[in-house]
Coordinates of N, CA and C and ligand atoms in Angstrom, one line a residue:
M28 N -11.9 2.0 13.8 CA -10.5 1.9 13.5 C -9.7 1.4 14.6
E29 N -8.9 0.4 14.4 CA -8.1 -0.2 15.4 C -6.7 0.3 15.3
I30 N -6.1 0.9 16.3 CA -4.7 1.4 16.2 C -3.9 0.5 17.1
L31 N -2.9 -0.1 16.5 CA -2.0 -1.0 17.2 C -0.6 -0.4 17.2
I32 N 0.1 -0.4 18.3 CA 1.4 0.1 18.3 C 2.4 -0.9 18.8
V33 N 3.4 -1.1 18.0 CA 4.5 -2.1 18.4 C 5.8 -1.4 18.6
D34 N 6.7 -2.1 19.2 CA 8.0 -1.5 19.7 C 8.9 -1.0 18.5
N35 N 9.0 -1.7 17.5 CA 9.9 -1.4 16.4 C 9.5 -1.9 15.1
P36 N 10.2 -1.5 14.0 CA 9.8 -1.9 12.7 C 9.9 -3.4 12.4
S37 N 10.8 -4.1 13.1 CA 10.9 -5.5 12.9 C 9.6 -6.3 13.5
K38 N 9.2 -5.8 14.7 CA 8.0 -6.4 15.2 C 6.8 -6.0 14.4
L39 N 6.8 -4.8 13.8 CA 5.7 -4.4 12.9 C 5.6 -5.3 11.7
A40 N 6.7 -5.6 11.1 CA 6.7 -6.5 9.9 C 6.2 -7.9 10.3
N41 N 6.6 -8.4 11.5 CA 6.2 -9.7 11.9 C 4.7 -9.7 12.2
Y42 N 4.2 -8.7 12.8 CA 2.7 -8.6 13.1 C 1.9 -8.5 11.8
A43 N 2.4 -7.6 10.9 CA 1.7 -7.4 9.6 C 1.7 -8.7 8.8
A44 N 2.8 -9.4 8.8 CA 2.8 -10.7 8.0 C 1.9 -11.7 8.6
T45 N 1.8 -11.8 9.9 CA 0.9 -12.7 10.6 C -0.5 -12.4 10.3
F46 N -0.8 -11.1 10.3 CA -2.2 -10.6 10.0 C -2.6 -11.0 8.6
I47 N -1.7 -10.7 7.7 CA -2.0 -11.0 6.3 C -2.1 -12.6 6.1
A48 N -1.1 -13.3 6.6 CA -1.1 -14.7 6.5 C -2.4 -15.4 7.0
A49 N -2.9 -14.9 8.1 CA -4.1 -15.4 8.7 C -5.3 -15.3 7.7
R50 N -5.4 -14.1 7.0 CA -6.4 -13.9 6.1 C -6.3 -14.7 4.8
V51 N -5.0 -14.8 4.4 CA -4.7 -15.6 3.2 C -5.1 -17.1 3.5
N52 N -4.7 -17.6 4.6 CA -4.9 -19.0 4.9 C -6.4 -19.4 5.2
Q53 N -7.1 -18.4 5.7 CA -8.5 -18.6 6.0 C -9.4 -18.6 4.8
A54 N -9.0 -17.9 3.8 CA -9.9 -17.6 2.6 C -9.8 -18.7 1.6
E55 N -10.9 -19.0 0.9 CA -10.9 -19.9 -0.2 C -10.1 -19.3 -1.3
R56 N -10.3 -18.0 -1.4 CA -9.6 -17.2 -2.5 C -9.5 -15.8 -1.9
L57 N -8.4 -15.1 -2.1 CA -8.3 -13.8 -1.5 C -7.8 -12.8 -2.5
V58 N -8.5 -11.6 -2.6 CA -8.0 -10.6 -3.4 C -7.2 -9.6 -2.5
L59 N -5.9 -9.6 -2.7 CA -5.0 -8.8 -1.9 C -4.5 -7.6 -2.6
G60 N -4.8 -6.4 -2.0 CA -4.3 -5.2 -2.6 C -2.9 -4.9 -2.0
L61 N -2.0 -4.6 -2.8 CA -0.6 -4.5 -2.4 C 0.0 -3.1 -2.6
A62 N 1.0 -2.8 -1.7 CA 1.6 -1.5 -1.8 C 3.1 -1.7 -2.0
T63 N 3.8 -0.7 -2.6 CA 5.3 -0.8 -2.7 C 5.8 0.2 -1.7
G64 N 7.1 0.7 -1.9 CA 7.7 1.6 -1.0 C 8.5 0.9 0.0
S65 N 9.2 1.7 0.9 CA 10.1 1.0 1.8 C 9.4 0.3 3.0
T66 N 8.2 0.9 3.4 CA 7.6 0.3 4.6 C 7.2 -1.2 4.5
P67 N 6.6 -1.7 3.4 CA 6.3 -3.1 3.5 C 7.4 -4.1 3.1
V68 N 8.6 -3.6 2.8 CA 9.6 -4.5 2.4 C 9.9 -5.6 3.4
N69 N 10.0 -5.3 4.7 CA 10.2 -6.3 5.7 C 9.0 -7.2 5.9
T70 N 7.8 -6.7 5.7 CA 6.6 -7.5 5.8 C 6.6 -8.5 4.7
Y71 N 7.0 -8.1 3.5 CA 7.1 -9.1 2.4 C 8.2 -10.1 2.7
R72 N 9.3 -9.7 3.3 CA 10.3 -10.7 3.7 C 9.7 -11.7 4.7
E73 N 9.0 -11.2 5.6 CA 8.4 -12.2 6.6 C 7.4 -13.1 5.9
L74 N 6.6 -12.5 5.0 CA 5.6 -13.4 4.3 C 6.3 -14.5 3.5
S75 N 7.5 -14.1 2.9 CA 8.2 -15.1 2.1 C 8.8 -16.2 3.1
A76 N 9.2 -15.8 4.3 CA 9.7 -16.7 5.3 C 8.6 -17.7 5.7
L77 N 7.4 -17.1 5.9 CA 6.2 -18.0 6.3 C 5.9 -19.0 5.2
Y78 N 6.0 -18.5 4.0 CA 5.8 -19.5 2.8 C 6.9 -20.6 2.9
R79 N 8.1 -20.2 3.0 CA 9.2 -21.2 3.0 C 9.0 -22.2 4.1
S80 N 8.5 -21.7 5.3 CA 8.4 -22.7 6.4 C 7.1 -23.5 6.3
G81 N 6.4 -23.3 5.2 CA 5.2 -24.2 4.9 C 3.9 -23.7 5.6
K82 N 4.0 -22.4 6.2 CA 2.8 -21.9 6.9 C 1.9 -21.0 6.1
L83 N 2.3 -20.8 4.9 CA 1.5 -19.9 4.1 C 1.4 -20.3 2.6
D84 N 0.2 -20.2 2.1 CA 0.0 -20.7 0.7 C -0.6 -19.6 -0.1
F85 N 0.2 -19.1 -1.1 CA -0.3 -18.0 -2.0 C -1.1 -18.5 -3.2
S86 N -1.3 -19.8 -3.3 CA -1.8 -20.3 -4.6 C -3.2 -19.8 -4.9
K87 N -4.0 -19.4 -3.9 CA -5.3 -18.9 -4.1 C -5.4 -17.3 -4.0
V88 N -4.3 -16.7 -4.0 CA -4.2 -15.2 -3.9 C -4.2 -14.6 -5.3
V89 N -5.1 -13.6 -5.4 CA -5.1 -12.7 -6.6 C -4.6 -11.4 -6.0
S90 N -3.5 -10.8 -6.6 CA -3.0 -9.5 -6.1 C -3.3 -8.4 -7.1
I91 N -3.6 -7.2 -6.5 CA -3.8 -6.0 -7.3 C -3.0 -4.9 -6.7
N92 N -2.0 -4.4 -7.4 CA -1.2 -3.3 -6.8 C -1.8 -2.0 -6.9
L93 N -1.4 -1.1 -6.0 CA -2.1 0.2 -6.0 C -1.7 1.1 -7.1
D94 N -0.4 1.0 -7.5 CA 0.1 2.1 -8.4 C 1.3 1.7 -9.2
E95 N 1.6 2.5 -10.2 CA 2.8 2.3 -11.1 C 3.2 3.6 -11.7
Y96 N 4.5 3.8 -11.9 CA 5.0 5.0 -12.5 C 4.6 5.1 -14.0
V97 N 4.2 6.2 -14.4 CA 3.9 6.5 -15.9 C 5.3 6.4 -16.6
G98 N 5.4 5.7 -17.7 CA 6.6 5.7 -18.5 C 7.5 4.5 -18.2
L99 N 7.3 3.8 -17.1 CA 8.2 2.7 -16.8 C 7.5 1.4 -17.3
S100 N 8.3 0.6 -18.0 CA 7.8 -0.7 -18.5 C 7.9 -1.7 -17.3
A101 N 7.2 -2.9 -17.5 CA 7.3 -3.9 -16.4 C 8.7 -4.4 -16.2
E102 N 9.5 -4.3 -17.3 CA 10.9 -4.8 -17.2 C 11.9 -3.7 -16.6
D103 N 11.4 -2.5 -16.5 CA 12.3 -1.5 -15.9 C 12.6 -1.8 -14.4
K104 N 13.9 -1.7 -14.1 CA 14.3 -2.0 -12.7 C 13.6 -1.2 -11.7
Q105 N 13.2 0.0 -12.0 CA 12.6 0.9 -11.0 C 11.1 0.8 -11.0
S106 N 10.5 -0.1 -11.9 CA 9.1 -0.2 -11.9 C 8.6 -0.9 -10.7
Y107 N 7.3 -0.7 -10.4 CA 6.7 -1.4 -9.2 C 6.5 -2.8 -9.5
R108 N 6.4 -3.2 -10.8 CA 6.3 -4.6 -11.1 C 7.6 -5.3 -10.7
Q109 N 8.7 -4.7 -11.0 CA 10.0 -5.3 -10.6 C 10.1 -5.3 -9.1
F110 N 9.7 -4.3 -8.5 CA 9.7 -4.2 -7.0 C 9.0 -5.4 -6.4
M111 N 7.8 -5.6 -6.9 CA 6.9 -6.7 -6.4 C 7.6 -8.1 -6.7
N112 N 8.1 -8.2 -7.9 CA 8.7 -9.5 -8.2 C 9.9 -9.8 -7.2
E113 N 10.7 -8.8 -7.1 CA 11.9 -8.9 -6.2 C 11.6 -9.1 -4.8
N114 N 10.6 -8.4 -4.3 CA 10.4 -8.4 -2.8 C 9.4 -9.4 -2.4
L115 N 8.6 -9.9 -3.3 CA 7.6 -10.9 -2.9 C 7.3 -12.0 -3.9
F116 N 6.9 -11.6 -5.1 CA 6.4 -12.7 -6.0 C 7.4 -13.8 -6.3
N117 N 8.7 -13.4 -6.5 CA 9.7 -14.4 -6.8 C 9.9 -15.4 -5.6
H118 N 9.4 -15.1 -4.5 CA 9.8 -15.9 -3.3 C 8.6 -16.7 -2.8
V119 N 7.5 -16.6 -3.4 CA 6.3 -17.3 -2.9 C 5.6 -18.0 -4.0
N120 N 4.6 -18.9 -3.7 CA 4.0 -19.6 -4.8 C 2.8 -18.9 -5.4
I121 N 2.9 -17.6 -5.5 CA 1.7 -16.9 -6.2 C 1.9 -17.2 -7.7
N122 N 0.7 -17.4 -8.4 CA 0.8 -17.5 -9.8 C 0.9 -16.1 -10.4
L123 N 2.0 -15.9 -11.2 CA 2.2 -14.5 -11.7 C 1.1 -14.0 -12.6
A124 N 0.3 -15.0 -13.2 CA -0.8 -14.6 -14.0 C -1.9 -14.0 -13.1
N125 N -1.8 -14.2 -11.8 CA -2.8 -13.7 -10.9 C -2.3 -12.4 -10.2
T126 N -1.2 -11.8 -10.6 CA -0.7 -10.6 -10.0 C -1.0 -9.5 -11.0
H127 N -1.5 -8.4 -10.5 CA -1.9 -7.3 -11.4 C -1.3 -6.0 -11.0
I128 N -0.7 -5.3 -12.0 CA -0.1 -4.0 -11.8 C -0.4 -3.1 -13.0
F129 N -0.7 -1.9 -12.8 CA -0.9 -1.0 -14.0 C 0.3 -1.2 -15.0
N130 N -0.1 -1.0 -16.3 CA 1.0 -0.9 -17.3 C 1.4 0.5 -17.5
G131 N 2.6 0.8 -17.0 CA 3.1 2.2 -17.0 C 3.5 2.7 -18.4
K132 N 3.5 1.7 -19.4 CA 3.8 2.0 -20.7 C 2.6 1.9 -21.6
A133 N 1.4 1.9 -21.0 CA 0.2 1.8 -21.9 C 0.1 2.9 -22.9
E134 N -0.4 2.6 -24.1 CA -0.5 3.7 -25.1 C -1.5 4.7 -24.7
D135 N -2.6 4.2 -24.1 CA -3.7 5.0 -23.8 C -4.0 4.9 -22.3
F136 N -3.7 5.9 -21.5 CA -3.8 5.8 -20.1 C -5.3 5.8 -19.6
A137 N -6.1 6.5 -20.3 CA -7.6 6.4 -19.9 C -8.1 5.0 -20.1
Q138 N -7.6 4.4 -21.1 CA -8.1 3.0 -21.4 C -7.5 2.0 -20.3
E139 N -6.2 2.3 -20.0 CA -5.5 1.5 -19.0 C -6.2 1.6 -17.6
C140 N -6.7 2.8 -17.3 CA -7.4 3.0 -16.0 C -8.7 2.3 -16.0
A141 N -9.4 2.4 -17.2 CA -10.7 1.7 -17.3 C -10.5 0.2 -17.2
R142 N -9.4 -0.3 -17.8 CA -9.1 -1.7 -17.7 C -8.9 -2.1 -16.2
Y143 N -8.2 -1.3 -15.5 CA -7.9 -1.6 -14.0 C -9.2 -1.5 -13.2
D144 N -10.0 -0.5 -13.5 CA -11.3 -0.4 -12.8 C -12.2 -1.7 -13.0
S145 N -12.2 -2.1 -14.2 CA -13.0 -3.3 -14.5 C -12.4 -4.5 -13.9
L146 N -11.1 -4.6 -13.9 CA -10.4 -5.7 -13.3 C -10.8 -5.9 -11.8
I147 N -10.8 -4.7 -11.1 CA -11.1 -4.8 -9.7 C -12.5 -5.3 -9.4
V148 N -13.4 -4.8 -10.3 CA -14.8 -5.3 -10.2 C -14.9 -6.7 -10.5
E149 N -14.3 -7.1 -11.6 CA -14.3 -8.5 -12.1 C -13.8 -9.5 -11.0
K150 N -12.8 -9.0 -10.3 CA -12.2 -9.9 -9.2 C -13.1 -9.9 -8.0
G151 N -14.1 -9.1 -7.9 CA -15.0 -9.1 -6.8 C -14.6 -8.1 -5.7
G152 N -13.7 -7.1 -6.1 CA -13.3 -6.1 -5.1 C -12.1 -6.6 -4.3
I153 N -11.6 -5.7 -3.5 CA -10.4 -6.1 -2.7 C -10.8 -6.6 -1.3
D154 N -10.3 -7.7 -1.0 CA -10.6 -8.3 0.4 C -9.8 -7.6 1.4
L155 N -8.5 -7.6 1.2 CA -7.5 -7.0 2.2 C -6.6 -6.1 1.4
Q156 N -6.6 -4.8 1.8 CA -5.7 -3.8 1.2 C -4.6 -3.4 2.1
L157 N -3.4 -3.6 1.7 CA -2.2 -3.2 2.5 C -1.8 -1.8 2.0
L158 N -1.6 -0.9 2.9 CA -1.2 0.5 2.6 C 0.0 1.0 3.4
G159 N 0.8 1.8 2.7 CA 1.7 2.7 3.4 C 1.1 4.1 3.4
I160 N 1.8 5.0 3.9 CA 1.3 6.4 3.8 C 2.5 7.4 3.4
G161 N 2.2 8.3 2.5 CA 3.2 9.2 2.1 C 3.3 10.3 3.2
M162 N 4.4 11.1 3.1 CA 4.7 12.2 4.0 C 3.6 13.2 4.0
N163 N 2.9 13.3 2.8 CA 1.8 14.3 2.7 C 0.4 13.7 2.9
G164 N 0.4 12.4 3.4 CA -0.9 11.8 3.6 C -1.4 11.0 2.4
H165 N -0.6 10.9 1.4 CA -1.1 10.1 0.2 C -1.3 8.6 0.5
I166 N -2.3 8.0 -0.1 CA -2.4 6.5 0.0 C -2.5 6.1 -1.5
G167 N -1.9 5.0 -1.9 CA -1.6 4.8 -3.3 C -0.9 6.1 -3.7
F168 N -1.1 6.6 -4.9 CA -0.5 7.9 -5.2 C -1.6 8.9 -5.3
N169 N -2.6 8.8 -4.4 CA -3.6 9.9 -4.3 C -3.1 11.0 -3.5
E170 N -2.6 12.0 -4.2 CA -2.0 13.2 -3.6 C -3.0 14.1 -3.0
P171 N -2.6 14.9 -2.0 CA -3.6 15.9 -1.5 C -4.3 16.7 -2.6
D172 N -5.6 16.9 -2.5 CA -6.3 17.5 -3.6 C -7.6 18.2 -3.0
D173 N -8.4 18.7 -4.0 CA -9.7 19.3 -3.5 C -10.8 18.3 -3.3
Y174 N -10.6 17.1 -3.8 CA -11.7 16.1 -3.7 C -11.0 14.7 -3.6
F175 N -11.8 13.7 -3.2 CA -11.4 12.3 -3.1 C -11.7 11.7 -4.5
S176 N -10.7 11.2 -5.1 CA -10.9 10.6 -6.4 C -11.6 9.2 -6.3
M177 N -12.5 8.9 -7.1 CA -13.2 7.6 -7.0 C -12.5 6.4 -7.6
T178 N -12.0 6.7 -8.8 CA -11.5 5.5 -9.7 C -10.0 5.7 -10.1
S179 N -9.5 4.8 -10.8 CA -8.1 4.8 -11.2 C -7.9 6.0 -12.1
H180 N -6.7 6.6 -12.0 CA -6.4 7.8 -12.8 C -4.9 8.1 -12.8
V181 N -4.6 9.0 -13.7 CA -3.2 9.5 -13.8 C -3.0 10.6 -12.9
V182 N -2.0 10.7 -12.1 CA -1.8 11.7 -11.1 C -0.4 12.4 -11.4
D183 N -0.4 13.7 -11.2 CA 0.9 14.4 -11.2 C 1.4 14.3 -9.8
L184 N 2.6 13.8 -9.7 CA 3.2 13.6 -8.3 C 3.6 14.9 -7.7
S185 N 3.4 15.0 -6.4 CA 3.7 16.3 -5.8 C 5.2 16.4 -5.6
T186 N 5.7 17.6 -5.4 CA 7.1 17.8 -5.2 C 7.6 17.0 -4.0
E187 N 6.8 16.9 -3.0 CA 7.1 16.2 -1.8 C 7.4 14.7 -2.1
T188 N 6.5 14.1 -2.9 CA 6.6 12.7 -3.3 C 7.8 12.5 -4.2
I189 N 8.0 13.5 -5.1 CA 9.1 13.3 -6.0 C 10.4 13.3 -5.2
L190 N 10.5 14.2 -4.2 CA 11.7 14.3 -3.4 C 11.9 13.1 -2.5
S191 N 10.8 12.5 -2.0 CA 10.9 11.3 -1.2 C 11.3 10.1 -2.0
N192 N 10.8 10.0 -3.2 CA 11.1 8.8 -4.0 C 12.3 8.9 -4.9
A193 N 12.8 10.1 -5.1 CA 13.9 10.3 -6.1 C 15.2 9.5 -5.7
P194 N 15.5 9.3 -4.4 CA 16.6 8.5 -4.1 C 16.6 7.1 -4.7
Y195 N 15.5 6.6 -5.1 CA 15.4 5.2 -5.7 C 15.9 5.3 -7.1
F196 N 16.0 6.5 -7.7 CA 16.4 6.7 -9.1 C 17.9 7.2 -9.1
E197 N 18.5 7.1 -10.3 CA 19.9 7.7 -10.3 C 19.9 9.2 -10.1
S198 N 18.9 9.9 -10.6 CA 18.8 11.3 -10.3 C 17.4 11.7 -10.3
V199 N 17.1 12.9 -9.7 CA 15.7 13.3 -9.6 C 15.1 13.4 -11.1
D200 N 15.9 13.8 -12.0 CA 15.4 13.9 -13.4 C 14.9 12.6 -14.0
Q201 N 15.5 11.5 -13.5 CA 15.1 10.2 -14.0 C 13.8 9.7 -13.4
M202 N 13.4 10.3 -12.3 CA 12.2 9.9 -11.7 C 10.9 10.4 -12.4
P203 N 10.0 9.4 -12.7 CA 8.8 9.9 -13.4 C 8.0 10.9 -12.5
K204 N 7.4 11.8 -13.2 CA 6.7 12.9 -12.5 C 5.2 12.6 -12.4
Q205 N 4.8 11.5 -13.0 CA 3.4 11.1 -13.0 C 3.3 9.6 -12.7
A206 N 2.1 9.2 -12.2 CA 1.9 7.8 -11.9 C 0.4 7.5 -12.2
L207 N 0.2 6.2 -12.3 CA -1.2 5.7 -12.4 C -1.5 5.1 -11.0
T208 N -2.7 5.5 -10.5 CA -3.1 5.0 -9.2 C -4.5 4.6 -9.1
M209 N -4.8 3.6 -8.2 CA -6.2 3.4 -7.9 C -6.7 4.6 -7.2
G210 N -8.0 4.8 -7.3 CA -8.6 5.9 -6.6 C -8.9 5.7 -5.2
I211 N -9.2 6.7 -4.4 CA -9.5 6.6 -3.0 C -10.8 5.8 -2.8
G212 N -11.7 6.0 -3.8 CA -13.0 5.2 -3.7 C -12.7 3.7 -3.7
Q213 N -11.8 3.3 -4.6 CA -11.5 1.9 -4.7 C -10.8 1.3 -3.5
I214 N -9.9 2.1 -3.0 CA -9.2 1.7 -1.7 C -10.2 1.6 -0.6
F215 N -11.1 2.6 -0.5 CA -12.1 2.7 0.6 C -13.1 1.5 0.5
K216 N -13.3 1.0 -0.7 CA -14.2 -0.2 -0.8 C -13.6 -1.5 -0.4
A217 N -12.3 -1.5 -0.1 CA -11.7 -2.8 0.3 C -12.4 -3.2 1.6
K218 N -12.6 -4.5 1.7 CA -13.3 -5.0 2.9 C -12.5 -4.8 4.2
T219 N -11.2 -5.0 4.1 CA -10.4 -4.8 5.3 C -9.2 -4.0 4.8
I220 N -8.7 -3.1 5.6 CA -7.5 -2.3 5.3 C -6.5 -2.4 6.4
L221 N -5.2 -2.6 6.0 CA -4.1 -2.6 7.0 C -3.1 -1.6 6.6
L222 N -3.0 -0.5 7.3 CA -2.0 0.6 7.0 C -0.8 0.5 7.9
L223 N 0.3 0.5 7.3 CA 1.6 0.4 8.1 C 2.3 1.8 8.1
A224 N 2.9 2.1 9.2 CA 3.8 3.3 9.2 C 4.9 3.1 10.2
T225 N 6.1 3.5 9.9 CA 7.2 3.4 10.8 C 8.1 4.6 10.7
G226 N 8.7 4.9 11.8 CA 9.7 6.0 11.9 C 9.1 7.3 12.3
E227 N 10.0 8.1 12.9 CA 9.5 9.4 13.4 C 9.1 10.3 12.2
S228 N 9.6 10.2 11.0 CA 9.3 11.0 9.9 C 7.8 10.9 9.6
K229 N 7.2 9.8 10.0 CA 5.7 9.6 9.6 C 4.8 10.1 10.8
S230 N 5.4 10.5 11.9 CA 4.6 10.8 13.1 C 3.6 11.9 12.8
A231 N 4.1 13.0 12.2 CA 3.2 14.2 12.0 C 2.0 13.8 11.1
V232 N 2.3 13.1 10.0 CA 1.2 12.8 9.0 C 0.3 11.8 9.7
I233 N 0.8 10.8 10.5 CA -0.1 9.9 11.1 C -1.0 10.6 12.1
T234 N -0.5 11.6 12.8 CA -1.3 12.4 13.7 C -2.4 13.1 13.0
S235 N -2.1 13.8 11.8 CA -3.1 14.5 11.1 C -4.1 13.5 10.5
A236 N -3.6 12.4 10.0 CA -4.6 11.4 9.3 C -5.5 10.8 10.3
L237 N -5.1 10.5 11.5 CA -5.9 9.8 12.5 C -6.7 10.8 13.4
L238 N -6.1 11.9 13.7 CA -6.8 12.8 14.6 C -7.3 14.1 14.0
G239 N -6.9 14.4 12.8 CA -7.3 15.6 12.2 C -8.6 15.5 11.4
P240 N -9.1 16.5 10.7 CA -10.3 16.4 10.0 C -10.2 15.5 8.8
V241 N -11.3 14.9 8.4 CA -11.4 14.0 7.2 C -11.4 15.0 6.0
T242 N -10.3 15.0 5.3 CA -10.2 15.9 4.2 C -9.4 15.4 3.1
P243 N -9.7 15.7 1.8 CA -8.8 15.2 0.7 C -7.5 15.9 0.7
R244 N -7.3 16.9 1.6 CA -6.0 17.5 1.7 C -5.0 16.6 2.4
C245 N -5.6 15.6 3.2 CA -4.8 14.5 3.8 C -5.6 13.2 3.4
P246 N -5.3 12.7 2.2 CA -6.1 11.6 1.7 C -6.3 10.4 2.7
A247 N -5.3 10.1 3.5 CA -5.4 8.9 4.4 C -6.5 9.2 5.5
S248 N -6.8 10.5 5.7 CA -7.8 10.8 6.8 C -9.2 10.1 6.5
I249 N -9.5 9.8 5.2 CA -10.7 9.1 4.9 C -10.8 7.8 5.6
L250 N -9.7 7.2 6.0 CA -9.7 5.9 6.7 C -10.4 5.9 8.0
Q251 N -10.5 7.1 8.6 CA -11.2 7.3 9.9 C -12.7 6.8 9.7
L252 N -13.2 6.8 8.5 CA -14.6 6.4 8.3 C -14.8 5.0 7.9
H253 N -13.7 4.3 7.7 CA -13.8 2.9 7.2 C -14.2 2.0 8.4
Q254 N -15.0 0.9 8.0 CA -15.5 0.1 9.2 C -14.5 -1.0 9.6
D255 N -13.5 -1.3 8.8 CA -12.6 -2.4 9.2 C -11.2 -2.0 8.8
V256 N -10.6 -1.1 9.5 CA -9.2 -0.7 9.2 C -8.3 -0.9 10.5
T257 N -7.2 -1.4 10.3 CA -6.2 -1.6 11.3 C -5.0 -0.7 10.9
I258 N -4.6 0.2 11.9 CA -3.4 1.0 11.7 C -2.3 0.5 12.5
L259 N -1.3 0.0 11.9 CA -0.2 -0.6 12.6 C 1.0 0.3 12.6
L260 N 1.4 0.7 13.8 CA 2.5 1.7 13.9 C 3.6 1.2 14.8
D261 N 4.8 1.7 14.5 CA 5.9 1.5 15.5 C 5.8 2.7 16.4
C262 N 6.6 2.6 17.6 CA 6.5 3.7 18.6 C 6.8 5.1 18.0
E263 N 7.8 5.1 17.1 CA 8.2 6.4 16.5 C 7.1 7.0 15.7
A264 N 6.5 6.2 14.8 CA 5.4 6.8 14.0 C 4.2 7.2 14.9
A265 N 4.1 6.5 16.0 CA 2.9 6.7 16.9 C 3.1 7.9 17.8
R266 N 4.3 8.5 17.8 CA 4.7 9.5 18.8 C 3.6 10.6 19.0
G267 N 3.0 11.1 18.0 CA 2.1 12.2 18.1 C 0.7 11.8 18.6
I268 N 0.4 10.5 18.7 CA -0.9 10.1 19.2 C -0.8 9.5 20.6
L269 N 0.4 9.1 21.0 CA 0.5 8.5 22.3 C 0.1 9.5 23.4
G270 N -0.9 9.1 24.2 CA -1.4 10.0 25.2 C -2.4 11.0 24.7
A271 N -2.6 11.1 23.4 CA -3.6 12.1 23.0 C -5.0 11.8 23.5
K272 N -5.8 12.9 23.7 CA -7.1 12.7 24.3 C -8.1 12.1 23.2
G273 N -8.9 11.1 23.7 CA -10.0 10.6 22.8 C -9.5 9.7 21.7
V274 N -8.3 9.2 21.8 CA -7.8 8.2 20.8 C -7.5 6.9 21.5
Y275 N -8.0 5.8 21.0 CA -7.9 4.5 21.6 C -6.9 3.7 20.8
Y276 N -5.9 3.2 21.5 CA -4.9 2.4 20.8 C -4.5 1.3 21.8
K277 N -3.9 0.2 21.2 CA -3.4 -0.9 21.9 C -1.9 -1.0 21.7
E278 N -1.2 -1.1 22.8 CA 0.3 -1.3 22.6 C 0.6 -2.8 22.7
I279 N 1.3 -3.3 21.8 CA 1.7 -4.7 21.8 C 3.2 -4.9 22.0
H280 N 3.6 -5.5 23.1 CA 5.0 -5.6 23.4 C 5.5 -7.0 23.2
Ligands
LIG30 C1 3.3 2.7 -3.0 C2 2.2 3.6 -2.4 C3 2.6 4.8 -1.6 C4 3.6 4.4 -0.4 C5 3.9 5.7 0.4 C6 4.9 5.4 1.5 O1 2.7 1.7 -3.7 O2 1.1 3.3 -2.6 O3 1.4 5.3 -1.0 O4 2.9 3.5 0.5 O5 4.5 6.6 -0.5 O6 6.1 5.0 1.0 P1 7.3 4.5 1.9 O7 6.8 3.2 2.5 O8 8.5 4.3 1.0 O9 7.5 5.6 3.0

């Protein structure tokens, strides 16, 4: 696990975009696992800027998003499909037919999860997975649980997640209480993982995920066992690990 610490969120976005762009440009074809939420927004902005300046080509990228809210259609303003269109897909030359997100309005969610599982296999697995981290250690929408889920599934969102994401909706009642998510097993199988975290509010969960026990009670802790994971933090999110014994990190100024 490589832990990199940068000064602030804008440097983090810049570094993350450069990291992703290098992989995209090197590969003949890249399967990119994507996340939503506030953390990657500036990274997506930087990726769009790299595309505009001719330094990045998304034509050979296949994207697969981590999750979607149950009950929201692709047209819904709050859906993760719309989030991706607005924050990235509309600004770069990715072929929309190569972008994949769960259908939150599927009639049969078991079938939709099976479709997603097959899709990931059919595309040859995820080459680079971008992750954020929830306040409770969730990755994708894999909430703390008694076990690590292997495949795509419907999840009941935790109270903590509902409260964190409710501000994106008109009221907490409007926020879906369930989501479809890739399983931890599928995330873990990604060849390379890049996890981003910014702000002091993430410092406690980052400390438990990186220095605490590997446990499904903190789903992101599984990343300690992955062979190619980069954890990119700003100083605030890194506060709990700075100077901690037995942890190796690089500060980039
Ligand atoms: C979203 C996702 C979630 C978020 C996490 C952090 O697709 O997979 O795990 O990454 O909830 O969200 P923010 O970045 O809003 O703090």
